[in-house]
Short mmCIF file of C-alpha atoms in Angstrom, two decimals:
data_model
loop_
_atom_site.label_atom_id
_atom_site.label_comp_id
_atom_site.label_asym_id
_atom_site.label_seq_id
_atom_site.Cartn_x
_atom_site.Cartn_y
_atom_site.Cartn_z
CA MET A 12 24.15 106.23 27.09
CA ILE A 13 25.58 103.70 29.95
CA VAL A 14 28.22 101.80 28.74
CA ASP A 15 29.72 98.93 31.23
CA VAL A 16 33.04 98.36 30.07
CA HIS A 17 33.83 95.20 32.44
CA ALA A 18 31.66 91.69 31.85
CA HIS A 19 32.62 88.24 31.59
CA THR A 20 30.67 86.28 29.09
CA PRO A 21 28.19 84.52 30.70
CA THR A 22 28.82 80.18 30.98
CA HIS A 23 25.58 79.16 29.48
CA ARG A 24 23.51 80.20 25.98
CA ASP A 25 20.45 78.37 27.91
CA ALA A 26 19.08 77.98 31.86
CA VAL A 27 21.87 76.50 33.63
CA PRO A 28 21.32 72.86 34.92
CA ASP A 29 21.09 72.84 38.53
CA ALA A 30 24.28 69.89 38.40
CA GLU A 31 26.64 72.69 36.27
CA ARG A 32 25.35 75.74 38.85
CA GLN A 33 28.95 76.87 40.83
CA VAL A 34 29.21 79.33 43.18
CA PHE A 35 32.30 81.64 44.67
CA THR A 36 32.39 82.66 47.81
CA THR A 37 35.41 84.63 48.46
CA TRP A 38 35.09 87.94 46.01
CA ARG A 39 32.58 89.40 47.87
CA THR A 40 32.08 89.60 51.76
CA ASP A 41 28.11 89.75 51.84
CA ARG A 42 27.40 87.02 49.60
CA PRO A 43 28.35 83.91 47.45
CA VAL A 44 28.59 84.82 43.72
CA VAL A 45 26.90 82.20 41.30
CA THR A 46 29.47 81.76 38.62
CA THR A 47 27.10 79.77 35.90
CA ASN A 48 24.81 82.23 33.94
CA SER A 49 22.89 82.16 31.26
CA TRP A 50 22.31 84.61 28.47
CA ALA A 51 18.93 85.63 29.90
CA ASP A 52 20.30 85.78 33.43
CA PHE A 53 22.90 88.71 32.06
CA ASP A 54 20.23 90.41 30.31
CA THR A 55 18.16 90.78 33.70
CA ALA A 56 21.26 91.66 35.86
CA MET A 57 22.87 94.13 33.19
CA ASP A 58 19.46 96.07 32.25
CA ALA A 59 20.53 99.19 33.63
CA ALA A 60 23.47 99.32 30.96
CA ASP A 61 22.66 100.42 27.36
CA VAL A 62 25.56 98.49 26.18
CA THR A 63 28.16 96.16 27.97
CA ILE A 64 31.58 95.21 26.71
CA VAL A 65 31.99 91.01 27.45
CA PHE A 66 34.91 88.53 27.72
CA ASN A 67 36.47 85.74 28.75
CA ILE A 68 40.05 85.00 29.88
CA ALA A 69 42.19 82.41 27.87
CA VAL A 70 43.57 80.05 30.62
CA PRO A 71 43.75 76.28 30.57
CA ASP A 72 41.62 75.64 33.17
CA PRO A 73 39.52 78.75 34.08
CA ALA A 74 37.49 77.49 37.12
CA ALA A 75 40.97 77.07 38.60
CA ALA A 76 42.58 80.08 37.39
CA THR A 77 39.97 82.88 37.31
CA GLY A 78 36.83 81.70 39.44
CA ILE A 79 34.58 81.43 36.33
CA PRO A 80 34.04 77.97 34.47
CA HIS A 81 33.92 78.21 30.80
CA PRO A 82 35.17 75.35 28.01
CA PRO A 83 38.24 76.51 27.50
CA GLU A 84 38.60 75.60 23.64
CA ARG A 85 35.83 78.29 23.39
CA THR A 86 36.95 81.01 25.26
CA ASN A 87 36.31 83.49 22.05
CA ASP A 88 33.66 81.52 20.20
CA ALA A 89 31.48 81.91 23.30
CA THR A 90 31.88 85.93 23.50
CA ALA A 91 31.37 86.15 19.63
CA GLU A 92 28.59 84.20 19.97
CA PHE A 93 26.93 86.19 22.65
CA VAL A 94 27.56 89.94 20.97
CA ALA A 95 26.15 88.66 17.74
CA HIS A 96 22.88 87.33 19.54
CA ASP A 97 22.31 91.26 20.12
CA PRO A 98 25.37 93.49 18.81
CA SER A 99 23.22 96.31 19.47
CA ARG A 100 23.99 96.41 23.18
CA ARG A 101 27.30 93.86 23.28
CA ILE A 102 30.87 94.34 22.13
CA GLY A 103 33.01 91.41 22.38
CA PHE A 104 36.66 91.33 23.17
CA MET A 105 39.09 88.49 22.73
CA SER A 106 41.37 86.84 25.15
CA VAL A 107 44.43 84.92 24.23
CA ASP A 108 48.24 84.08 25.65
CA PRO A 109 50.53 86.22 24.19
CA THR A 110 53.46 83.72 25.34
CA GLU A 111 51.63 80.70 22.95
CA PRO A 112 52.48 79.98 19.63
CA ASP A 113 49.46 80.51 18.10
CA ALA A 114 48.52 84.02 19.56
CA PHE A 115 48.61 86.23 16.64
CA ASP A 116 46.75 83.85 14.65
CA GLU A 117 44.14 83.38 17.19
CA ALA A 118 44.10 87.18 17.25
CA GLU A 119 43.78 87.35 13.92
CA ARG A 120 40.86 84.78 13.73
CA CYS A 121 39.07 86.74 16.60
CA ARG A 122 39.24 90.04 14.30
CA GLU A 123 37.33 87.93 12.03
CA LEU A 124 34.84 86.96 14.31
CA GLY A 125 34.01 90.76 15.13
CA LEU A 126 35.92 90.73 18.24
CA VAL A 127 37.56 94.41 18.73
CA GLY A 128 39.46 94.59 21.56
CA VAL A 129 41.65 92.35 23.87
CA LYS A 130 41.29 91.17 28.10
CA LEU A 131 44.70 90.25 29.57
CA GLY A 132 44.94 88.95 32.92
CA PRO A 133 48.50 88.50 33.51
CA ASN A 134 48.50 87.13 36.81
CA TYR A 135 45.80 84.50 35.73
CA GLN A 136 47.42 83.97 32.61
CA ASN A 137 51.10 83.75 34.43
CA PHE A 138 53.06 85.55 31.77
CA ASP A 139 55.15 88.62 32.64
CA PRO A 140 53.45 91.84 31.33
CA LEU A 141 56.90 93.66 30.38
CA GLY A 142 58.25 90.33 28.44
CA ASP A 143 59.40 90.05 25.29
CA GLU A 144 56.12 87.99 23.94
CA ALA A 145 54.07 90.54 25.65
CA LEU A 146 55.65 93.35 24.41
CA ALA A 147 55.09 92.01 20.95
CA PHE A 148 51.57 91.45 21.16
CA TYR A 149 50.73 94.89 22.47
CA GLY A 150 52.71 96.26 19.23
CA TYR A 151 49.95 94.35 17.53
CA CYS A 152 47.17 95.58 19.22
CA GLU A 153 48.35 99.60 19.06
CA ARG A 154 48.73 98.75 15.26
CA ASN A 155 45.71 97.37 14.78
CA ALA A 156 43.50 99.61 17.11
CA LEU A 157 42.81 96.61 19.70
CA PRO A 158 42.06 98.24 23.16
CA ILE A 159 43.24 96.04 25.90
CA VAL A 160 41.52 95.86 29.43
CA PHE A 161 44.53 94.50 31.96
CA HIS A 162 43.14 93.01 34.86
CA GLN A 163 44.71 95.11 37.76
CA GLY A 164 45.17 94.42 41.22
CA ALA A 165 44.03 91.98 43.77
CA SER A 166 42.74 88.27 43.34
CA PRO A 167 41.55 85.59 45.81
CA ILE A 168 43.06 83.05 43.41
CA ARG A 169 46.53 81.76 45.53
CA ALA A 170 48.64 81.47 42.10
CA ALA A 171 47.51 84.62 40.73
CA PRO A 172 50.87 86.84 41.33
CA LEU A 173 50.30 90.18 42.50
CA ARG A 174 53.22 91.91 41.13
CA TYR A 175 51.69 91.31 37.75
CA THR A 176 49.09 93.33 38.41
CA TYR A 177 50.34 96.57 40.08
CA PRO A 178 49.37 99.46 37.94
CA LEU A 179 52.93 101.06 37.45
CA VAL A 180 53.72 97.94 35.60
CA THR A 181 51.01 99.34 32.83
CA ASP A 182 52.80 102.82 33.29
CA GLU A 183 55.86 101.00 31.84
CA VAL A 184 53.80 99.55 29.14
CA ALA A 185 52.24 102.92 28.28
CA LEU A 186 55.37 104.51 27.65
CA ARG A 187 56.47 101.83 25.38
CA PHE A 188 53.42 102.23 23.18
CA PRO A 189 52.03 105.60 23.29
CA GLU A 190 48.64 105.20 21.20
CA LEU A 191 47.66 101.87 22.63
CA ARG A 192 44.27 102.24 24.39
CA ILE A 193 44.29 100.95 28.10
CA VAL A 194 41.74 100.17 30.69
CA MET A 195 43.03 99.52 33.68
CA ALA A 196 40.61 97.27 35.83
CA HIS A 197 39.31 97.84 38.90
CA MET A 198 41.05 101.02 39.70
CA GLY A 199 44.13 98.69 40.36
CA HIS A 200 42.28 97.93 43.95
CA PRO A 201 43.92 98.26 46.68
CA TRP A 202 46.58 100.67 44.68
CA GLY A 203 44.21 103.04 43.79
CA LYS A 204 46.35 105.92 44.15
CA GLU A 205 49.18 104.14 41.75
CA THR A 206 46.22 103.71 38.92
CA VAL A 207 45.38 107.45 39.30
CA VAL A 208 48.69 109.03 38.79
CA THR A 209 49.05 106.55 35.69
CA ILE A 210 45.90 107.50 34.13
CA ARG A 211 46.53 111.00 34.66
CA LYS A 212 49.83 111.14 32.89
CA HIS A 213 48.75 108.95 29.35
CA PRO A 214 46.46 110.38 27.01
CA HIS A 215 45.02 107.05 25.85
CA VAL A 216 45.02 105.19 29.27
CA TYR A 217 41.88 105.01 31.63
CA ALA A 218 40.71 102.92 34.61
CA ASP A 219 37.37 101.20 34.93
CA VAL A 220 35.80 101.26 38.59
CA SER A 221 34.47 97.55 38.53
CA SER A 222 34.30 96.16 41.92
CA ILE A 223 35.73 98.87 43.87
CA TYR A 224 32.44 100.09 45.04
CA LEU A 225 32.24 96.59 46.93
CA ARG A 226 34.73 98.03 49.37
CA PRO A 227 33.54 101.38 50.46
CA TRP A 228 36.90 102.78 52.30
CA VAL A 229 38.85 101.37 48.89
CA CYS A 230 35.99 103.12 46.65
CA TYR A 231 35.89 106.68 48.37
CA GLU A 232 39.88 106.32 48.48
CA SER A 233 40.11 105.94 44.95
CA LEU A 234 37.80 108.30 44.02
CA LEU A 235 38.82 110.89 45.77
CA ALA A 236 42.37 110.32 44.72
CA ALA A 237 41.12 110.84 41.36
CA VAL A 238 39.27 113.99 42.35
CA GLU A 239 42.50 115.59 43.90
CA TRP A 240 44.64 114.21 41.16
CA GLY A 241 42.21 116.18 38.36
CA CYS A 242 41.43 112.75 36.31
CA THR A 243 37.89 111.73 37.32
CA HIS A 244 37.17 111.92 33.25
CA LYS A 245 39.46 108.79 32.88
CA LEU A 246 36.92 106.51 34.94
CA LEU A 247 34.68 104.17 32.90
CA LEU A 248 32.02 102.59 34.19
CA GLY A 249 32.17 98.84 35.19
CA SER A 250 30.62 96.15 37.27
CA ASP A 251 32.41 92.82 37.04
CA PHE A 252 29.63 90.66 36.06
CA PRO A 253 29.06 88.15 37.52
CA ILE A 254 30.68 89.63 40.93
CA ALA A 255 28.08 91.97 40.45
CA ASN A 256 26.01 94.22 37.87
CA THR A 257 25.44 97.59 36.39
CA GLY A 258 22.89 98.90 38.60
CA GLU A 259 25.08 97.63 41.71
CA ALA A 260 28.15 99.44 40.24
CA ILE A 261 25.64 102.72 40.14
CA ALA A 262 24.42 103.00 43.27
CA GLY A 263 27.96 101.58 44.71
CA LEU A 264 29.25 104.95 42.90
CA ARG A 265 26.57 107.19 43.87
CA ALA A 266 26.96 105.73 47.70
CA VAL A 267 30.66 106.81 47.76
CA ASN A 268 30.27 109.47 50.53
CA SER A 269 27.71 107.70 52.75
CA ILE A 270 30.51 106.22 54.78
CA LEU A 271 31.50 109.76 56.02
CA GLU A 272 28.31 111.04 57.44
CA GLY A 273 29.43 112.88 61.05
CA THR A 274 32.94 113.43 59.73
CA ALA A 275 34.96 116.37 58.20
CA LEU A 276 36.35 114.35 55.24
CA PRO A 277 36.15 115.92 51.72
CA ARG A 278 33.17 114.06 49.62
CA VAL A 279 33.67 113.40 46.31
CA PRO A 280 31.51 115.91 44.09
CA GLY A 281 27.91 114.35 42.56
CA GLU A 282 28.75 115.68 39.50
CA LEU A 283 31.92 114.01 38.88
CA ILE A 284 30.11 110.43 39.83
CA GLU A 285 27.49 111.17 37.27
CA GLY A 286 30.40 111.91 34.94
CA ILE A 287 31.61 108.51 35.24
CA ILE A 288 28.16 106.97 34.96
CA HIS A 289 27.52 108.77 31.50
CA ALA A 290 31.20 108.02 30.39
CA ASP A 291 31.66 108.27 26.81
CA ALA A 292 33.50 104.85 26.88
CA LEU A 293 33.07 103.79 23.06
CA SER A 294 34.93 107.10 21.95
CA ALA A 295 37.80 106.64 24.64
CA LEU A 296 38.48 103.23 23.52
CA GLY A 297 37.71 104.06 19.79
CA LEU A 298 34.77 101.69 19.47
CA SER A 299 31.27 101.84 18.12
CA VAL A 300 28.30 99.47 18.57
CA GLY A 301 27.88 96.59 15.40
CA ALA A 302 31.30 97.69 14.03
CA PRO A 303 33.17 95.41 12.24
CA ALA A 304 36.36 94.14 13.27
#
């Protein structure tokens, strides 16, 4: 089974009207990214995945804060509806702002909607990931077996603080909440080595490889670090739709050694790449397809 653990909920149920089409130009160096997509667009793009974890990010102005537009009042409802349309292939995560007074009420409502994990982007949501309110929310997630996908590493959004996404922050979270299941998104790019030493030491902390394959040297350096530290089994497949899709992620991982032609640099073993592509992400995160909240 191929599980893509990192995709953003499509913005439109039906075809996107021309007047609502939006494009983001600085995520990729090879082409712009169309950020408005229909449910059908998602299914076409993600057909290489058997199961996909999807989410939005809870911010007041999603287009400005994250680059992906969606009605902020429907952050979680849109995800729940999308998952309910095909629960055999989709798993939904909620997003809340831990600093908001209704964060726990919203989390309870989302669990009733069938959302079984959490996506947080402290840089986009502008909260201190080690602040008291955030720590209290992590405790809630640990008690209720809600895995968290944290945005880690770089972002082209100028207002998003990089200090909130440095991978060693996650080490501090995992030390406080040892049973909390965590995914460090994007292998913390460009801080892949810091991500590797973090996932290596914590049994329930993983990293996804979403978007790193778009930067070949970062991809190679990060995966080689995981090989050298013996923790490629802690890496999960992710695409970061709409920035890329599952097929691109798989092809990018398999091509990791292509930049090494004519050099004596060490290769990332092909069998370890296949292990990432076919990782049992659901077991790692304590999830199952179609499971109730």
